[in-house]
Amino acid sequence: MNAQPLRELFEAGISEDDRRWLADLVPGSGSATPGQLRAAFTGLGRRAGRELLGPQAAALAAQGITGAARWDRATLGRVALLIAWLPTQPQDRQVDAVRELYLRGDYREQVAVLASLACLPDPARFVPLAAEASRTNVTDVFAAIACENAFPALHLPDLNFNQLVLKALFVGLDTHRIVGLPARVTARLHRMVGDFADERRAAGRSVPADIAYIQSLNEGSER
Amino acid sequence: MKIFDHHVHMTSRTTDDYQGMAAAGIVAIVEPSFWLGQPRTHVGTFEDYFLSLVGWERFRASQFGIHHYCTIGLNPKEANNPSVAAGVMELLPIYLEKESCVAVGEIGFDDQTPAETRYFEAQLELARKSRLPVLIHTPHRDKKEGVRNTIAAVKASGIDPAWVLVDHNNEETIELTLDSGCWAGHSIYPGTKMDETRMVALIRRYGTERITINSAADWGISDPLKVPKTLAAMRSAGLGEDVIETIAWRNPVAFFAQSERLELLNKADHLAIDQRALWQGNSVLRGQQPTVEPRR
Ligand SMILES: [Zn+2]
């Protein structure tokens, strides 16, 4: 994935001061150490604003980057940094480097790491991290992996993907936001969703409307 | 009335506390990093603590409509522990960069040892470099001398005293602190430190300029509702609403806004509470009816 359009869009929206700060910290993306990258990644939180990209994200959607309309400017900057920087690191250090950024981030940093996963080279190696993130209890972080993110449907094994869908139902997230869900529906997922509906009824609680939506989708083949 | 409790260790408190605080009008808090009641044996446990301050605890607070900020630092007690102190100092620059970190703290003196002095000075220097305010803990034992030494260290560091809040003051120390140009914090704490009635008397005598109150509630016998209780005591003693609002809100906001990281306070005073965004299992809500407020 070419990070250039991301970086240009980001740099157009920050002050001259902050552009210099970034250039000092991450001199061409090639030469940044993991420590420098981490400092820049964290520091972007208060230097780049919280406004959402909205329509500005159209240019990114054309490149196949999903969900960027809901990113804020810090997320954009962080995704751009990570995509540009990761390939400069030794191959065998890359998975750990991404996981470090995730584990040591505050929750907005974690959101940005998850948003970038599908755009990173050889994304399947980040399955353990995505599965781990799917277990978080912090709503925004869970939404970052579950919603408008191409990664889960493309790469998560059935077990993790089904858990993610169930969790989205529990949390009350709109499951239409799970990218690629229709293609991942299986007999097992239907059964899990049906059991959940039974549990709710038995407890005298309402059944989320999204259960009917998932049950209306045809089963594909189990992977 | 909006209330800002600028010193409260929520990691040690329950969701009942959060509920009571929100009901009493507390919309923003600062949680200083401090010691956890027993010594830590690894630098890694400090790092996980810092991460919970910028992560899980901030999320927990948000579910009760409360903005959670923190201060990051090496506390004076554990500055005396050579197996962790140097390692924690190495972590500080990155955690001071976190967007919800609004000061270096709480730092200062406990036993007033040479190690405490060394790490206190080093952290004052870090605060200057990171352009962050400083929240200073003052000792329980030999307090007056501790405050004098604190102020001497602040002066020597070259930091503008307006960027420094010296906390846990009492009748014996408030003048020293105010005369230095630093802010004077008061922790309203059952049994020790300061109580509501004495605080009312201090405000009558010294006014409101650079004076703040907080609960300093933690894992000991303490009360996270002490700030609203003190405001109520001020009201029944006949202090004006303007005075009350300055103590409740304007002063702590003015102090921590120097970090330029309190931006949320201008936009929304009360995070929209949406507890539906939780699930069963190990979440904060366990099966009870969620509170849902429209987002504003
Ligand atoms: Zn404290």
XYZ file of C-alpha atoms and ligand atoms in Angstrom:
520
model
C 0.000 0.000 0.000
C 1.387 3.392 -0.989
C 1.322 5.708 2.006
C 1.928 8.870 0.012
C -1.702 9.975 -0.526
C -2.434 9.351 3.160
C 0.541 11.368 4.256
C -0.237 14.226 1.869
C -3.831 14.419 3.031
C -2.621 14.437 6.614
C 0.127 17.004 6.223
C -2.203 19.383 4.414
C -4.193 19.666 7.633
C -1.495 20.354 10.239
C 0.488 23.449 11.179
C 3.950 24.250 9.843
C 5.257 23.731 13.398
C 3.811 20.257 13.663
C 5.052 19.350 10.191
C 8.552 20.263 11.326
C 8.113 18.296 14.566
C 7.112 15.254 12.542
C 9.969 15.638 10.074
C 12.490 15.911 12.936
C 11.136 12.857 14.673
C 10.588 10.695 11.617
C 13.093 12.086 9.070
C 12.216 10.130 5.811
C 10.183 7.285 7.133
C 13.111 4.957 6.413
C 15.425 6.109 9.127
C 13.097 6.202 12.130
C 13.887 3.852 15.001
C 11.013 2.049 16.741
C 11.419 4.533 19.604
C 11.125 7.543 17.304
C 8.139 6.038 15.554
C 6.465 5.399 18.881
C 7.047 8.976 20.034
C 5.596 10.363 16.807
C 2.658 7.949 16.939
C 1.792 9.027 20.484
C 2.474 12.725 19.969
C 0.098 12.937 17.017
C -2.777 12.521 19.476
C -2.669 16.072 20.674
C -1.096 17.649 17.606
C -3.639 16.442 15.068
C -7.244 17.292 15.801
C -10.251 15.154 16.419
C -12.276 16.261 13.397
C -13.427 13.345 11.314
C -12.241 13.105 7.730
C -15.748 12.707 6.347
C -15.893 13.420 2.593
C -12.114 13.993 2.472
C -11.819 10.239 2.802
C -13.258 9.685 -0.684
C -9.763 9.799 -2.206
C -8.695 7.012 0.148
C -11.770 4.901 -0.534
C -10.755 4.969 -4.219
C -7.523 3.243 -3.106
C -9.431 0.556 -1.265
C -9.012 1.970 2.238
C -12.329 1.307 3.963
C -13.862 3.283 6.769
C -11.608 6.338 6.599
C -14.612 8.680 6.684
C -14.875 7.859 10.390
C -11.186 8.389 11.109
C -10.124 11.544 12.851
C -7.035 13.432 11.754
C -4.773 11.769 14.337
C -5.840 8.343 13.090
C -5.077 9.370 9.519
C -1.613 10.562 10.517
C -0.917 7.443 12.506
C -2.048 5.086 9.749
C 0.074 6.996 7.241
C 3.120 6.770 9.497
C 2.732 3.095 10.202
C 2.168 2.098 6.570
C 5.244 4.034 5.465
C 7.469 2.919 8.310
C 6.767 -0.777 8.741
C 8.367 -1.987 5.474
C 11.616 -0.268 6.515
C 11.947 -2.598 9.480
C 13.562 -6.055 9.395
C 10.989 -8.589 8.236
C 11.196 -10.677 11.406
C 10.617 -7.647 13.655
C 7.511 -6.316 11.946
C 4.780 -8.295 13.716
C 6.222 -7.510 17.136
C 6.659 -3.859 16.257
C 2.979 -3.487 15.409
C 1.908 -5.370 18.505
C 4.120 -3.134 20.683
C 2.486 -0.028 19.253
C -0.913 -1.526 19.982
C -0.170 -2.678 23.532
C 1.520 0.555 24.566
C -1.010 2.855 22.987
C -3.847 4.702 24.639
C -7.128 3.739 23.118
C -7.020 6.182 20.249
C -3.579 4.869 19.321
C -4.975 1.343 19.444
C -7.803 2.382 17.142
C -5.238 3.635 14.618
C -3.179 0.439 14.725
C -6.303 -1.624 14.041
C -7.432 0.699 11.261
C -4.121 0.171 9.489
C -3.965 -3.641 9.697
C -5.625 -4.405 6.375
C -3.279 -1.946 4.615
C -0.039 -3.413 5.952
C 2.080 -5.781 3.837
C 1.247 -9.475 4.279
C -1.684 -8.697 6.573
C -2.475 -12.305 7.519
C 0.420 -12.265 10.009
C -1.572 -9.835 12.151
C -4.392 -12.320 12.827
C -3.305 -12.923 16.457
C -3.317 -9.180 17.130
C -6.728 -8.722 15.504
C -8.108 -11.640 17.526
C -6.666 -10.132 20.687
C -8.186 -6.751 19.860
C -11.565 -8.397 19.296
C -11.544 -9.344 22.966
C -11.114 -5.785 24.260
C -13.764 -4.269 26.494
C -13.076 -0.723 25.380
C -15.909 0.110 23.014
C -14.012 2.360 20.615
C -11.205 -0.160 20.243
C -13.619 -3.003 19.569
C -15.475 -0.899 16.999
C -12.160 -0.158 15.284
C -11.577 -3.828 14.514
C -15.220 -4.832 14.030
C -16.615 -1.961 11.982
C -15.693 -0.521 8.594
C -12.555 -2.631 8.748
C -11.824 -5.055 5.930
C -9.445 -7.132 8.039
C -11.740 -9.498 9.986
C -13.716 -10.855 7.039
C -10.592 -11.191 4.913
C -8.298 -12.819 7.455
C -9.860 -13.978 10.718
C -10.505 -17.727 11.052
C -14.144 -18.737 11.634
C -13.787 -19.084 15.385
C -12.494 -15.525 15.850
C -14.785 -14.059 13.243
C -17.879 -15.629 14.819
C -16.845 -14.370 18.247
C -16.438 -10.911 16.812
C -19.943 -10.977 15.320
C -21.454 -12.236 18.577
C -19.648 -9.566 20.529
C -20.903 -6.887 18.148
C -24.443 -8.130 18.865
C -23.834 -8.013 22.627
C -22.475 -4.503 22.440
C -25.300 -3.317 20.245
C -23.090 -2.335 17.318
C -24.861 -2.259 13.979
C -23.682 -5.498 12.356
C -24.196 -3.984 8.912
C -20.965 -2.173 9.733
C -19.002 -5.459 9.728
C -17.361 -5.385 6.324
C -17.844 -8.607 4.353
C -20.159 -10.241 6.882
C -22.574 -11.752 4.318
C -19.791 -13.809 2.729
C -18.701 -15.183 6.112
C -22.050 -16.483 7.351
C -21.920 -20.200 8.145
C -24.241 -22.793 9.690
C -22.284 -22.445 12.889
C -22.714 -18.673 13.016
C -26.450 -19.103 12.373
C -26.617 -21.560 15.254
C -24.666 -19.250 17.604
C -26.840 -16.292 16.757
C -29.986 -18.390 17.190
C -28.828 -19.586 20.617
C -28.173 -16.018 21.634
C -31.704 -15.037 20.602
C -33.101 -17.951 22.671
C -31.072 -16.837 25.679
C -32.454 -13.323 25.414
C -36.036 -14.568 25.114
C -35.607 -16.944 28.063
C -34.371 -14.032 30.162
C -37.360 -11.943 29.141
C -35.229 -9.501 27.211
C -35.599 -7.972 23.799
C -33.868 -9.662 20.876
C -31.549 -7.375 18.866
C -33.000 -6.678 15.421
C -29.660 -7.526 13.828
C -30.186 -11.187 14.698
C -32.937 -11.390 12.082
C -30.595 -9.684 9.617
C -27.850 -12.265 10.154
C -30.324 -15.130 10.028
C -31.617 -13.812 6.714
C -28.162 -14.122 5.137
C -27.390 -17.312 3.251
C -24.750 -19.647 4.526
C -21.470 -19.780 2.683
C -19.018 -22.602 3.174
C -17.156 -23.090 6.439
C -13.437 -22.341 6.332
C -22.872 23.190 38.915
C -19.952 21.543 37.141
C -17.288 20.104 39.412
C -13.692 19.153 38.649
C -11.932 16.918 41.213
C -8.316 17.341 40.227
C -6.827 14.650 42.467
C -8.564 11.305 42.818
C -7.184 7.764 42.425
C -10.094 6.094 40.650
C -8.187 2.891 39.932
C -8.850 2.079 43.609
C -12.565 2.979 43.499
C -15.749 1.217 42.472
C -18.450 1.934 39.931
C -20.687 3.021 42.840
C -18.191 5.821 43.403
C -18.333 6.839 39.751
C -22.124 6.835 39.903
C -22.188 8.955 43.051
C -19.623 11.373 41.661
C -21.557 11.855 38.426
C -24.793 12.363 40.377
C -23.057 14.987 42.540
C -22.029 16.983 39.472
C -18.433 15.856 38.952
C -17.792 15.963 35.201
C -14.006 15.932 35.070
C -11.257 14.366 37.137
C -7.500 14.114 37.190
C -6.013 10.856 38.402
C -2.397 11.331 39.445
C -0.158 8.318 39.196
C 0.946 7.390 42.682
C 1.957 4.452 44.746
C -0.428 1.564 45.095
C -0.105 0.877 48.819
C 2.639 -1.677 48.472
C 5.957 -1.471 46.675
C 6.140 -2.596 43.072
C 8.884 -5.028 42.197
C 9.071 -4.475 38.426
C 9.257 -1.516 36.095
C 6.757 -3.380 33.929
C 4.018 -3.077 36.534
C 4.535 0.698 36.472
C 4.130 0.686 32.731
C 0.901 -1.307 32.927
C -0.337 1.126 35.583
C 0.405 4.101 33.320
C -1.359 2.290 30.484
C -4.444 1.717 32.607
C -4.485 5.437 33.458
C -4.568 6.405 29.780
C -6.705 3.425 28.768
C -9.058 1.322 30.829
C -9.636 3.820 33.654
C -10.321 6.591 31.179
C -12.858 4.345 29.486
C -14.480 3.386 32.795
C -14.903 7.056 33.704
C -16.369 7.879 30.300
C -19.169 5.407 30.907
C -20.363 7.570 33.758
C -20.077 10.744 31.727
C -16.840 11.801 33.414
C -13.794 13.148 31.560
C -10.713 11.375 32.880
C -7.273 12.949 32.723
C -4.123 11.790 34.456
C -0.717 12.910 35.610
C 2.318 10.707 35.085
C 5.393 10.544 37.268
C 7.630 8.591 39.615
C 6.085 8.978 43.075
C 8.363 10.015 45.953
C 7.988 6.788 47.946
C 9.180 4.604 45.100
C 11.879 7.069 44.113
C 13.637 5.382 47.039
C 13.490 1.981 45.364
C 16.604 1.627 43.176
C 15.312 -1.532 41.501
C 12.531 0.408 39.754
C 13.267 4.160 39.928
C 15.702 4.510 37.034
C 13.607 2.277 34.780
C 10.466 4.301 35.477
C 12.321 7.505 34.592
C 13.049 6.018 31.174
C 9.332 5.400 30.611
C 8.254 8.916 31.502
C 8.988 10.834 28.277
C 6.685 8.604 26.234
C 3.842 8.541 28.759
C 4.028 12.301 29.305
C 3.242 12.591 25.583
C -0.123 10.803 25.945
C -2.937 13.170 25.113
C -4.850 12.647 28.383
C -1.762 13.341 30.509
C -2.175 16.904 31.787
C 0.762 17.223 34.200
C 3.844 15.596 35.650
C 2.839 14.150 39.008
C 2.394 13.438 41.687
C 6.023 14.001 42.518
C 7.803 15.610 45.456
C 8.913 14.502 48.894
C 7.891 11.718 51.241
C 10.764 10.969 53.658
C 12.830 13.794 52.117
C 15.767 11.579 51.217
C 18.603 12.366 48.783
C 17.086 9.936 46.253
C 13.749 11.751 46.442
C 15.489 15.059 45.872
C 17.349 13.741 42.852
C 14.259 12.292 41.134
C 12.113 15.288 42.056
C 14.605 17.627 40.379
C 14.919 15.398 37.337
C 11.134 15.351 36.912
C 10.824 19.119 37.295
C 13.277 19.312 34.417
C 11.178 16.850 32.393
C 8.091 18.979 33.018
C 9.899 22.051 31.759
C 10.999 20.232 28.614
C 7.557 18.750 27.956
C 5.810 22.068 28.684
C 3.573 20.418 31.273
C 2.299 21.682 34.630
C 3.425 19.891 37.795
C 1.308 18.358 40.563
C 3.290 18.068 43.776
C 2.584 15.789 46.713
C 3.714 17.150 50.093
C 4.694 14.844 52.942
C 2.592 13.969 55.980
C 5.607 13.912 58.297
C 7.675 17.054 58.823
C 5.261 18.747 56.466
C 6.210 22.379 56.863
C 9.865 21.642 56.169
C 8.764 19.479 53.252
C 6.820 22.357 51.732
C 9.810 24.683 52.199
C 12.091 22.202 50.456
C 9.515 21.709 47.719
C 9.339 25.412 46.999
C 13.125 25.694 47.027
C 13.345 22.916 44.427
C 10.698 24.595 42.258
C 12.552 27.922 42.435
C 15.865 26.253 41.566
C 14.331 24.476 38.575
C 13.418 27.698 36.824
C 9.822 26.572 36.254
C 7.224 29.315 36.388
C 5.496 28.745 39.772
C 2.151 29.402 38.072
C 2.684 25.995 36.421
C 3.080 24.247 39.765
C 0.361 23.065 42.134
C 1.590 22.162 45.599
C -0.997 19.817 47.061
C -2.190 18.639 50.492
C -1.780 22.050 52.154
C -3.064 22.932 55.612
C -3.236 26.002 57.868
C 0.493 25.743 58.510
C 1.621 25.634 54.879
C -0.874 27.619 52.786
C 0.935 30.940 53.190
C 4.299 29.449 52.227
C 2.737 27.975 49.103
C 0.780 31.053 48.059
C 3.721 33.376 48.677
C 5.864 31.258 46.356
C 3.513 31.923 43.431
C 2.525 28.255 43.222
C -1.074 27.057 43.361
C -2.210 25.700 46.717
C -4.199 22.456 46.619
C -6.127 21.121 49.612
C -7.131 17.493 49.981
C -10.353 17.121 51.922
C -9.782 13.776 53.516
C -11.525 12.108 56.448
C -9.404 12.213 59.597
C -6.198 13.715 58.185
C -5.082 16.477 55.830
C -8.025 18.934 55.737
C -11.777 18.914 56.442
C -14.763 20.838 55.079
C -15.152 23.329 57.928
C -11.466 24.189 58.082
C -11.459 24.608 54.303
C -14.326 27.103 54.476
C -12.309 29.078 57.029
C -9.223 29.050 54.777
C -11.217 30.368 51.817
C -12.725 33.115 53.980
C -9.242 34.115 55.027
C -7.256 33.695 51.800
C -9.879 34.077 49.066
C -9.865 31.922 45.936
C -6.827 33.016 43.956
C -4.647 29.962 43.119
C -6.561 27.877 45.677
C -8.006 24.472 44.803
C -9.628 21.566 46.599
C -9.728 17.845 45.819
C -10.693 14.564 47.464
C -7.382 12.726 46.998
C -9.566 9.628 47.387
C -7.566 6.424 47.049
C -7.376 2.916 48.520
C -7.416 4.250 52.104
C -10.380 5.506 54.119
C -11.273 8.424 51.900
C -14.295 9.903 50.171
C -14.573 10.740 46.456
C -17.517 13.047 47.238
C -15.457 15.395 49.421
C -15.326 18.115 46.772
C -19.135 18.424 46.415
C -19.443 18.114 50.200
C -17.009 20.973 50.722
C -18.851 23.096 48.151
C -22.067 22.432 50.087
C -20.320 23.498 53.296
C -19.197 26.691 51.558
C -22.767 27.355 50.480
C -24.239 26.819 53.958
C -21.558 29.091 55.393
C -22.887 31.810 53.112
C -20.043 32.008 50.572
C -21.216 33.362 47.206
C -21.938 31.262 44.132
C -19.119 32.981 42.280
C -16.632 31.882 44.931
C -18.048 28.360 44.869
C -17.830 28.100 41.101
C -14.252 29.356 41.093
C -13.253 26.623 43.527
C -15.386 23.919 41.915
C -14.420 24.549 38.333
C -12.619 27.653 37.147
C -9.450 27.223 39.205
C -8.633 23.596 38.443
C -9.554 24.148 34.784
C -7.289 27.208 34.589
C -4.382 25.322 36.123
C -4.566 22.168 34.002
C -5.550 24.016 30.823
C -1.934 25.209 30.747
C -1.142 21.749 29.372
C -3.267 22.629 26.302
C -4.748 19.151 26.603
C -8.105 19.927 28.243
C -9.722 20.706 24.905
C -12.740 18.462 25.509
C -13.991 20.588 28.347
C -14.965 23.386 26.014
C -16.950 21.210 23.659
C -18.996 18.953 25.864
C -19.250 19.192 29.608
C -20.665 15.803 29.955
C -19.710 12.920 27.729
C -22.820 11.321 26.381
C -23.321 8.282 28.524
C -23.919 5.204 26.481
C -23.606 2.128 28.581
C -25.189 -0.013 25.900
C -21.693 -0.116 24.514
C -20.822 -2.905 26.887
C -21.191 -6.580 26.956
C -21.660 -9.342 29.460
C -18.777 -11.191 31.030
C -16.067 -8.973 32.414
C -17.590 -5.612 31.603
C -18.547 -2.869 34.011
C -22.241 -3.587 33.547
C -23.322 -7.031 34.598
C -26.825 -7.566 33.388
C -28.519 -4.516 34.864
C -30.411 -1.988 32.772
C -28.022 0.361 31.010
C -28.349 4.111 31.337
C -28.577 5.750 27.951
C -28.424 9.479 27.431
C -28.742 11.165 24.066
C -25.394 12.315 22.731
C -25.058 16.071 22.904
Zn -2.601 11.269 45.643
